[in-house]
Amino acid sequence: QLAVVEDGAGATVAASPSSPPPPPVNGTTVMLRNIPNRYTQSMLLALIDENGFQNCYDFIYLPMDFRNGVNLGYAFVNVLRHEDALRLTEVFQGFSRWFFDSAKVCEVSWAHPHQGLDEHIDRYRNSPVMHPTMPEEYKPLIFKDGVRIAFPAPTKAIRAPKLRPVHDKPGAGS
């Protein structure tokens, strides 16, 4: 079954219900979902580079579970051009050739509500994830000409992340 959607340029196109939503006008930020939880930031960067996107992005963030040290299964990637975002979507939608065995199949969608490097910098520069006590591999990365650069300084004091205490499960120790 096909649905009729607007393509972002005012034209209507037929799309299957499982296809990604139409892109925001000139959108550059996508969300990759169903990333294996054992993937690290460096593994994600290598995967993106090895699939033809080296020097095509300026922001990557793989959110982490601070307590368990594994990723949360999704990432945000901002590429330099809308055409690169469309190509990244084509490459990673349905992707399953991970660096190790995993049954996860990647799904790609347009990031919402933040699009573009500036919005992501504004979103994260004062976030607890940027606190000095957080490991570098947990923090969002920005790049210029394919080289990692320092994240812009915060504009206010950054709170340390709140880690909820681990409680024993009911019945533990009995």
XYZ file of N, CA, C and O in Angstrom:
696
model
N 0.843 -1.176 0.000
C 0.000 0.000 0.000
C 0.882 1.230 0.000
O 1.864 1.302 0.724
N 0.520 2.212 -0.828
C 1.306 3.424 -0.932
C 0.547 4.590 -0.329
O -0.664 4.683 -0.427
N 1.303 5.486 0.299
C 0.726 6.712 0.837
C 1.225 7.866 -0.016
O 2.310 7.799 -0.591
N 0.451 8.926 -0.105
C 0.873 10.108 -0.844
C 1.402 11.105 0.178
O 0.733 11.437 1.151
N 2.641 11.559 -0.036
C 3.269 12.504 0.872
C 3.876 13.643 0.071
O 4.152 13.507 -1.116
N 4.106 14.769 0.747
C 4.777 15.888 0.110
C 6.268 15.678 0.243
O 6.763 15.233 1.281
N 7.035 15.979 -0.799
C 8.471 15.682 -0.786
C 9.324 16.800 -0.196
O 10.545 16.737 -0.243
N 8.741 17.834 0.373
C 9.505 18.934 0.946
C 9.733 20.052 -0.049
O 10.107 21.153 0.308
N 9.510 19.774 -1.323
C 9.670 20.798 -2.343
C 8.319 21.150 -2.966
O 8.246 21.774 -3.998
N 7.241 20.717 -2.310
C 5.912 21.043 -2.782
C 5.295 19.994 -3.680
O 4.129 20.074 -4.015
N 6.067 18.987 -4.094
C 5.536 17.937 -4.958
C 5.027 16.786 -4.104
O 5.502 16.574 -3.001
N 4.056 16.063 -4.620
C 3.588 14.884 -3.900
C 4.152 13.654 -4.567
O 4.295 13.597 -5.792
N 4.529 12.697 -3.728
C 5.106 11.454 -4.237
C 4.461 10.295 -3.506
O 3.952 10.448 -2.401
N 4.488 9.137 -4.124
C 3.969 7.935 -3.473
C 5.087 7.330 -2.632
O 6.232 7.277 -3.055
N 4.750 6.927 -1.428
C 5.741 6.316 -0.536
C 5.104 5.142 0.174
O 3.932 5.183 0.519
N 5.895 4.113 0.389
C 5.369 2.983 1.143
C 5.332 3.359 2.615
O 6.099 4.216 3.057
N 4.447 2.757 3.406
C 4.343 3.106 4.818
C 5.646 2.895 5.586
O 5.878 3.535 6.585
N 6.530 2.002 5.122
C 7.765 1.752 5.843
C 8.898 2.679 5.417
O 9.969 2.631 5.983
N 8.670 3.510 4.408
C 9.737 4.399 3.968
C 9.875 5.566 4.948
O 8.930 5.913 5.642
N 11.079 6.161 5.014
C 11.281 7.261 5.949
C 10.370 8.436 5.612
O 9.931 8.588 4.465
N 10.089 9.277 6.599
C 9.241 10.439 6.342
C 9.936 11.393 5.376
O 11.157 11.327 5.213
N 9.163 12.263 4.730
C 9.790 13.212 3.809
C 10.761 14.105 4.585
O 10.555 14.393 5.763
N 11.843 14.526 3.928
C 12.843 15.327 4.628
C 12.377 16.740 4.914
O 11.558 17.290 4.180
N 12.911 17.325 5.995
C 12.684 18.745 6.174
C 13.366 19.468 5.008
O 14.320 18.932 4.423
N 12.911 20.630 4.668
C 13.520 21.366 3.571
C 15.001 21.561 3.904
O 15.343 22.105 4.953
N 15.856 21.063 3.053
C 17.306 21.144 3.233
C 17.802 20.536 4.537
O 18.830 20.952 5.076
N 17.100 19.548 5.088
C 17.508 18.902 6.327
C 18.871 18.252 6.189
O 19.223 17.733 5.121
N 19.653 18.295 7.273
C 20.989 17.704 7.257
C 21.228 16.763 8.434
O 22.268 16.108 8.481
N 20.313 16.682 9.389
C 20.540 15.836 10.557
C 19.593 14.645 10.542
O 18.383 14.809 10.452
N 20.196 13.453 10.649
C 19.406 12.230 10.715
C 19.640 11.541 12.046
O 20.647 11.757 12.715
N 18.668 10.710 12.407
C 18.772 9.881 13.596
C 18.885 8.440 13.119
O 18.068 7.977 12.324
N 19.935 7.762 13.569
C 20.115 6.343 13.286
C 19.623 5.577 14.508
O 20.073 5.853 15.621
N 18.708 4.646 14.301
C 18.170 3.851 15.412
C 18.526 2.388 15.233
O 18.858 1.950 14.148
N 18.432 1.643 16.337
C 18.752 0.209 16.386
C 20.239 -0.057 16.192
O 20.635 -1.055 15.601
N 21.061 0.834 16.720
C 22.504 0.607 16.732
C 22.786 -0.394 17.853
O 22.263 -0.239 18.961
N 23.586 -1.411 17.586
C 23.901 -2.370 18.659
C 24.469 -1.639 19.888
O 25.316 -0.751 19.747
N 23.985 -2.020 21.065
C 24.343 -1.300 22.290
C 25.825 -1.366 22.635
O 26.333 -0.493 23.334
N 26.523 -2.363 22.125
C 27.962 -2.465 22.400
C 28.798 -1.574 21.483
O 30.009 -1.472 21.656
N 28.175 -0.937 20.496
C 28.920 -0.035 19.618
C 29.453 1.140 20.433
O 28.750 1.713 21.262
N 30.702 1.491 20.146
C 31.318 2.649 20.777
C 31.304 3.808 19.790
O 31.030 3.623 18.586
N 31.649 4.959 20.298
C 31.732 6.144 19.446
C 32.727 5.915 18.303
O 32.438 6.223 17.145
N 33.895 5.351 18.613
C 34.903 5.136 17.563
C 34.416 4.110 16.538
O 34.709 4.239 15.342
N 33.673 3.095 16.973
C 33.124 2.117 16.030
C 32.110 2.771 15.100
O 32.081 2.492 13.894
N 31.266 3.651 15.660
C 30.264 4.335 14.839
C 30.949 5.234 13.813
O 30.574 5.253 12.640
N 31.966 5.969 14.245
C 32.697 6.836 13.314
C 33.317 6.010 12.187
O 33.222 6.381 11.014
N 33.937 4.885 12.537
C 34.545 4.022 11.521
C 33.493 3.495 10.556
O 33.711 3.466 9.334
N 32.344 3.093 11.075
C 31.269 2.569 10.235
C 30.788 3.626 9.239
O 30.621 3.346 8.046
N 30.588 4.827 9.730
C 30.118 5.910 8.854
C 31.170 6.233 7.804
O 30.866 6.354 6.613
N 32.435 6.329 8.227
C 33.513 6.618 7.280
C 33.645 5.518 6.231
O 33.782 5.795 5.032
N 33.607 4.252 6.675
C 33.793 3.128 5.754
C 32.650 2.973 4.764
O 32.783 2.261 3.763
N 31.534 3.628 5.024
C 30.398 3.560 4.108
C 30.285 4.804 3.233
O 29.222 5.104 2.704
N 31.405 5.516 3.086
C 31.471 6.601 2.106
C 31.155 7.991 2.617
O 30.896 8.887 1.809
N 31.213 8.212 3.921
C 30.839 9.523 4.452
C 31.989 10.247 5.152
O 31.762 11.209 5.888
N 33.222 9.793 4.907
C 34.367 10.471 5.505
C 34.376 11.924 5.033
O 34.147 12.202 3.861
N 34.574 12.843 5.958
C 34.611 14.293 5.697
C 33.266 14.861 5.253
O 33.214 15.979 4.740
N 32.178 14.117 5.440
C 30.848 14.595 5.034
C 30.014 15.076 6.224
O 28.906 15.557 6.021
N 30.505 14.935 7.441
C 29.716 15.288 8.623
C 30.471 16.272 9.509
O 31.693 16.358 9.461
N 29.687 17.021 10.310
C 30.300 17.965 11.254
C 29.827 17.753 12.691
O 30.291 18.435 13.603
N 28.913 16.798 12.899
C 28.411 16.524 14.244
C 27.975 15.066 14.323
O 27.271 14.585 13.430
N 28.405 14.387 15.382
C 27.945 13.023 15.659
C 27.784 12.886 17.163
O 28.653 13.308 17.935
N 26.649 12.308 17.558
C 26.419 12.067 18.983
C 25.772 10.703 19.158
O 24.722 10.431 18.582
N 26.436 9.857 19.934
C 25.948 8.529 20.283
C 25.645 8.557 21.783
O 26.555 8.389 22.596
N 24.399 8.831 22.184
C 24.074 8.915 23.618
C 24.382 7.607 24.346
O 24.172 6.522 23.808
N 24.896 7.754 25.547
C 25.339 6.611 26.345
C 24.538 6.478 27.630
O 24.082 7.470 28.198
N 24.405 5.246 28.087
C 23.869 4.944 29.410
C 25.044 5.148 30.363
O 26.003 4.367 30.358
N 24.993 6.223 31.138
C 26.122 6.587 31.992
C 26.452 5.501 33.009
O 27.599 5.303 33.362
N 25.447 4.820 33.506
C 25.673 3.819 34.543
C 26.273 2.527 33.980
O 27.171 1.938 34.558
N 25.759 2.080 32.826
C 26.174 0.781 32.283
C 27.255 0.866 31.215
O 27.788 -0.155 30.788
N 27.541 2.079 30.728
C 28.613 2.244 29.753
C 28.330 1.698 28.374
O 29.265 1.401 27.632
N 27.060 1.552 28.021
C 26.691 1.122 26.670
C 25.850 2.219 26.023
O 25.258 3.051 26.723
N 25.817 2.229 24.700
C 25.014 3.265 24.040
C 23.524 2.939 24.164
O 23.142 1.816 24.475
N 22.709 3.946 23.922
C 21.259 3.811 24.064
C 20.570 3.312 22.796
O 19.354 3.255 22.741
N 21.364 2.962 21.771
C 20.782 2.361 20.574
C 20.430 3.323 19.459
O 19.852 2.916 18.453
N 20.804 4.590 19.619
C 20.539 5.556 18.555
C 21.642 6.591 18.524
O 22.420 6.722 19.483
N 21.743 7.308 17.406
C 22.757 8.353 17.251
C 22.209 9.449 16.345
O 21.302 9.214 15.545
N 22.786 10.631 16.494
C 22.470 11.760 15.621
C 23.698 12.061 14.779
O 24.818 12.118 15.292
N 23.480 12.246 13.475
C 24.556 12.577 12.552
C 24.107 13.782 11.743
O 23.050 13.751 11.109
N 24.919 14.847 11.773
C 24.642 16.003 10.926
C 25.680 16.029 9.815
O 26.886 16.037 10.068
N 25.209 15.979 8.585
C 26.099 16.021 7.428
C 26.112 17.435 6.851
O 25.307 18.284 7.226
N 27.047 17.686 5.955
C 27.270 19.042 5.466
C 26.251 19.485 4.422
O 25.968 20.676 4.295
N 25.703 18.525 3.690
C 24.772 18.879 2.615
C 23.527 18.004 2.698
O 23.598 16.845 3.102
N 22.418 18.546 2.282
C 21.156 17.807 2.258
C 21.290 16.533 1.417
O 20.793 15.475 1.802
N 22.022 16.628 0.303
C 22.210 15.463 -0.565
C 22.937 14.330 0.180
O 22.650 13.157 -0.040
N 23.884 14.712 1.053
C 24.581 13.704 1.848
C 23.627 13.045 2.845
O 23.738 11.854 3.123
N 22.691 13.818 3.389
C 21.716 13.256 4.325
C 20.815 12.248 3.604
O 20.500 11.188 4.151
N 20.431 12.568 2.391
C 19.606 11.637 1.619
C 20.388 10.357 1.308
O 19.860 9.252 1.420
N 21.658 10.506 0.955
C 22.511 9.355 0.653
C 22.750 8.521 1.915
O 22.696 7.286 1.884
N 22.997 9.184 3.057
C 23.203 8.472 4.316
C 21.953 7.664 4.672
O 22.042 6.523 5.120
N 20.792 8.255 4.427
C 19.535 7.553 4.673
C 19.443 6.310 3.797
O 19.082 5.228 4.274
N 19.788 6.441 2.523
C 19.742 5.288 1.617
C 20.679 4.182 2.074
O 20.326 3.000 2.038
N 21.877 4.541 2.496
C 22.881 3.553 2.889
C 22.499 2.852 4.187
O 22.631 1.630 4.315
N 22.006 3.601 5.178
C 21.809 3.024 6.505
C 20.387 2.557 6.806
O 20.185 1.832 7.771
N 19.395 2.930 5.993
C 18.057 2.395 6.198
C 18.084 0.906 5.887
O 18.435 0.506 4.775
N 17.805 0.063 6.875
C 17.844 -1.386 6.692
C 19.228 -1.993 6.859
O 19.409 -3.196 6.670
N 20.209 -1.191 7.232
C 21.591 -1.660 7.388
C 21.691 -2.703 8.501
O 21.103 -2.540 9.568
N 22.458 -3.771 8.247
C 22.649 -4.802 9.281
C 24.045 -5.419 9.242
O 24.281 -6.433 9.874
N 24.980 -4.819 8.509
C 26.345 -5.356 8.401
C 27.240 -4.733 9.484
O 28.204 -4.035 9.192
N 26.911 -4.992 10.726
C 27.643 -4.423 11.856
C 29.021 -5.067 11.964
O 29.267 -6.114 11.373
N 29.889 -4.484 12.771
C 31.243 -5.016 12.963
C 31.246 -6.331 13.734
O 32.255 -7.009 13.792
N 30.141 -6.680 14.369
C 30.019 -7.962 15.061
C 28.593 -8.447 14.893
O 27.731 -7.696 14.462
N 28.348 -9.707 15.224
C 27.021 -10.285 15.044
C 25.984 -9.536 15.857
O 26.152 -9.322 17.054
N 24.927 -9.118 15.185
C 23.795 -8.464 15.829
C 22.602 -8.632 14.905
O 22.734 -8.531 13.682
N 21.449 -8.870 15.498
C 20.222 -9.003 14.707
C 19.583 -7.638 14.432
O 18.592 -7.556 13.710
N 20.165 -6.582 14.981
C 19.557 -5.255 14.833
C 19.639 -4.767 13.393
O 20.638 -4.963 12.710
N 18.555 -4.124 12.959
C 18.458 -3.548 11.628
C 18.256 -2.049 11.799
O 17.307 -1.602 12.452
N 19.163 -1.270 11.229
C 19.138 0.181 11.394
C 17.905 0.800 10.732
O 17.483 0.378 9.651
N 17.361 1.777 11.409
C 16.289 2.607 10.857
C 16.764 4.042 10.893
O 17.413 4.464 11.854
N 16.462 4.788 9.850
C 16.906 6.171 9.743
C 15.687 7.081 9.667
O 14.726 6.790 8.949
N 15.727 8.154 10.420
C 14.666 9.157 10.352
C 15.311 10.542 10.443
O 16.475 10.674 10.812
N 14.532 11.548 10.108
C 15.024 12.918 10.238
C 14.994 13.305 11.700
O 14.024 13.026 12.403
N 16.073 13.897 12.172
C 16.133 14.332 13.562
C 15.106 15.441 13.782
O 14.904 16.297 12.922
N 14.464 15.375 14.939
C 13.454 16.376 15.285
C 13.538 16.595 16.786
O 13.626 15.625 17.530
N 13.559 17.784 17.295
C 13.333 19.050 16.594
C 14.606 19.723 16.090
O 14.535 20.743 15.406
N 15.793 19.186 16.395
C 17.032 19.886 16.055
C 17.570 19.461 14.697
O 17.747 18.279 14.434
N 17.860 20.447 13.859
C 18.456 20.240 12.546
C 19.633 21.197 12.413
O 19.534 22.370 12.740
N 20.746 20.693 11.930
C 21.906 21.539 11.654
C 22.871 21.640 12.821
O 22.509 21.459 13.982
N 24.121 21.949 12.500
C 25.186 22.021 13.497
C 24.889 23.035 14.594
O 25.042 22.733 15.782
N 24.476 24.225 14.225
C 24.264 25.277 15.233
C 23.215 24.885 16.269
O 23.400 25.131 17.460
N 22.135 24.252 15.822
C 21.101 23.829 16.773
C 21.622 22.751 17.717
O 21.275 22.735 18.896
N 22.470 21.864 17.221
C 23.026 20.814 18.082
C 24.043 21.384 19.075
O 24.089 20.961 20.227
N 24.825 22.342 18.627
C 25.750 23.008 19.561
C 24.944 23.685 20.660
O 25.243 23.535 21.847
N 23.915 24.429 20.280
C 23.066 25.100 21.282
C 22.422 24.085 22.222
O 22.305 24.338 23.422
N 22.013 22.941 21.705
C 21.349 21.918 22.514
C 22.297 21.288 23.530
O 21.897 21.002 24.658
N 23.549 21.057 23.166
C 24.440 20.276 24.020
C 25.529 21.054 24.756
O 26.084 20.534 25.724
N 25.844 22.267 24.379
C 26.993 22.956 25.000
C 26.833 23.168 26.501
O 27.833 23.217 27.214
N 25.599 23.279 26.992
C 25.354 23.459 28.428
C 24.736 22.222 29.070
O 24.227 22.279 30.184
N 24.770 21.103 28.367
C 24.171 19.863 28.843
C 25.074 19.164 29.853
O 26.305 19.227 29.747
N 24.481 18.448 30.815
C 25.291 17.672 31.766
C 26.253 16.691 31.094
O 27.296 16.372 31.664
N 25.948 16.230 29.880
C 26.861 15.303 29.206
C 28.214 15.962 28.929
O 29.224 15.275 28.782
N 28.250 17.297 28.905
C 29.497 18.010 28.639
C 30.275 18.338 29.917
O 31.332 18.950 29.860
N 29.763 17.903 31.072
C 30.431 18.161 32.351
C 31.835 17.554 32.322
O 32.036 16.471 31.752
N 32.819 18.237 32.943
C 34.197 17.730 32.919
C 34.371 16.321 33.500
O 35.336 15.633 33.144
N 33.455 15.872 34.334
C 33.588 14.523 34.910
C 33.146 13.429 33.948
O 33.386 12.252 34.210
N 32.508 13.795 32.848
C 32.025 12.795 31.893
C 33.159 12.329 30.980
O 33.965 13.137 30.519
N 33.228 11.021 30.692
C 34.254 10.530 29.770
C 34.102 11.179 28.389
O 32.989 11.429 27.924
N 35.209 11.434 27.743
C 35.183 12.072 26.420
C 34.351 11.267 25.423
O 33.667 11.836 24.580
N 34.400 9.933 25.511
C 33.680 9.115 24.531
C 32.162 9.166 24.709
O 31.433 8.612 23.900
N 31.682 9.831 25.753
C 30.241 9.996 25.957
C 29.727 11.303 25.367
O 28.522 11.525 25.303
N 30.623 12.183 24.972
C 30.245 13.531 24.562
C 30.008 13.628 23.061
O 30.630 12.907 22.271
N 29.122 14.554 22.656
C 28.938 14.811 21.227
C 30.258 15.289 20.617
O 31.073 15.914 21.293
N 30.432 14.994 19.338
C 31.646 15.384 18.631
C 31.308 16.358 17.515
O 30.286 16.209 16.842
N 32.190 17.339 17.313
C 32.049 18.200 16.141
C 33.352 18.154 15.350
O 34.427 17.894 15.891
N 33.217 18.388 14.045
C 34.327 18.256 13.113
C 34.366 19.439 12.162
O 33.336 20.022 11.838
N 35.564 19.770 11.730
C 35.751 20.760 10.667
C 36.720 20.137 9.674
O 37.813 19.714 10.057
N 36.317 20.064 8.419
C 37.136 19.451 7.364
C 37.580 18.044 7.742
O 38.711 17.640 7.485
N 36.692 17.287 8.384
C 36.965 15.901 8.723
C 37.804 15.690 9.972
O 38.107 14.559 10.325
N 38.197 16.766 10.649
C 39.031 16.670 11.845
C 38.212 17.107 13.059
O 37.542 18.151 13.022
N 38.297 16.308 14.132
C 37.561 16.669 15.348
C 38.118 17.976 15.909
O 39.332 18.170 15.967
N 37.206 18.851 16.297
C 37.596 20.112 16.933
C 36.891 20.203 18.285
O 35.944 19.465 18.554
N 37.375 21.126 19.111
C 36.800 21.297 20.442
C 35.365 21.791 20.341
O 35.031 22.625 19.485
N 34.525 21.263 21.229
C 33.142 21.725 21.307
C 33.171 23.151 21.860
O 33.962 23.449 22.747
N 32.339 24.055 21.346
C 32.327 25.418 21.891
C 32.073 25.419 23.399
O 31.345 24.573 23.919
N 32.683 26.375 24.062
C 32.581 26.472 25.519
C 31.126 26.682 25.936
O 30.336 27.277 25.202
N 30.792 26.217 27.147
C 29.437 26.445 27.648
C 29.205 27.936 27.891
O 30.153 28.707 28.044
N 27.948 28.304 27.907
C 27.598 29.706 28.168
C 27.120 29.896 29.602
O 26.802 31.016 29.993
N 27.049 28.794 30.363
C 26.682 28.850 31.779
C 27.281 27.639 32.479
O 27.828 26.744 31.823
N 27.201 27.631 33.794
C 27.743 26.507 34.555
C 26.989 25.232 34.184
O 25.760 25.242 34.059
N 27.746 24.165 34.012
C 27.149 22.877 33.642
C 26.953 22.038 34.898
O 27.884 21.851 35.673
N 25.731 21.543 35.075
C 25.436 20.638 36.197
C 26.031 19.270 35.911
O 26.038 18.812 34.772
N 26.490 18.615 36.945
C 26.947 17.233 36.799
C 25.732 16.359 36.503
O 24.621 16.646 36.967
N 25.915 15.298 35.754
C 24.784 14.400 35.468
C 24.249 13.784 36.752
O 25.010 13.488 37.673
N 22.945 13.614 36.778
C 22.308 12.950 37.920
C 22.245 11.468 37.614
O 21.653 11.057 36.628
N 22.871 10.681 38.452
C 22.800 9.240 38.296
C 21.873 8.701 39.363
O 22.098 8.925 40.548
N 20.834 8.047 38.927
C 19.898 7.467 39.884
C 20.568 6.321 40.620
O 21.301 5.539 40.010
N 20.328 6.224 41.924
C 20.950 5.114 42.663
C 20.406 3.773 42.182
O 19.261 3.674 41.752
N 21.265 2.782 42.242
C 20.858 1.422 41.886
C 20.200 0.822 43.132
O 20.789 0.825 44.205
N 18.983 0.362 42.977
C 18.282 -0.271 44.095
C 18.275 -1.773 43.900
O 18.193 -2.252 42.767
N 18.378 -2.481 45.003
C 18.261 -3.943 44.907
C 16.889 -4.301 44.402
O 15.900 -3.644 44.718
N 16.836 -5.328 43.605
C 15.540 -5.803 43.096
C 14.786 -6.460 44.230
O 15.395 -7.090 45.108
N 13.471 -6.333 44.244
C 12.683 -6.990 45.289
C 13.004 -8.486 45.331
O 13.135 -9.114 44.285
N 13.181 -8.973 46.531
C 13.431 -10.407 46.700
C 14.890 -10.770 46.568
O 15.266 -11.931 46.677
N 15.769 -9.750 46.285
C 17.203 -10.048 46.138
C 17.743 -10.505 47.478
O 17.396 -9.969 48.532
N 18.580 -11.464 47.470
C 19.216 -11.959 48.679
C 18.373 -12.923 49.471
O 18.723 -13.321 50.559
N 17.230 -13.299 48.979
C 16.399 -14.259 49.738
C 16.521 -15.634 49.165
O 17.094 -15.882 48.183
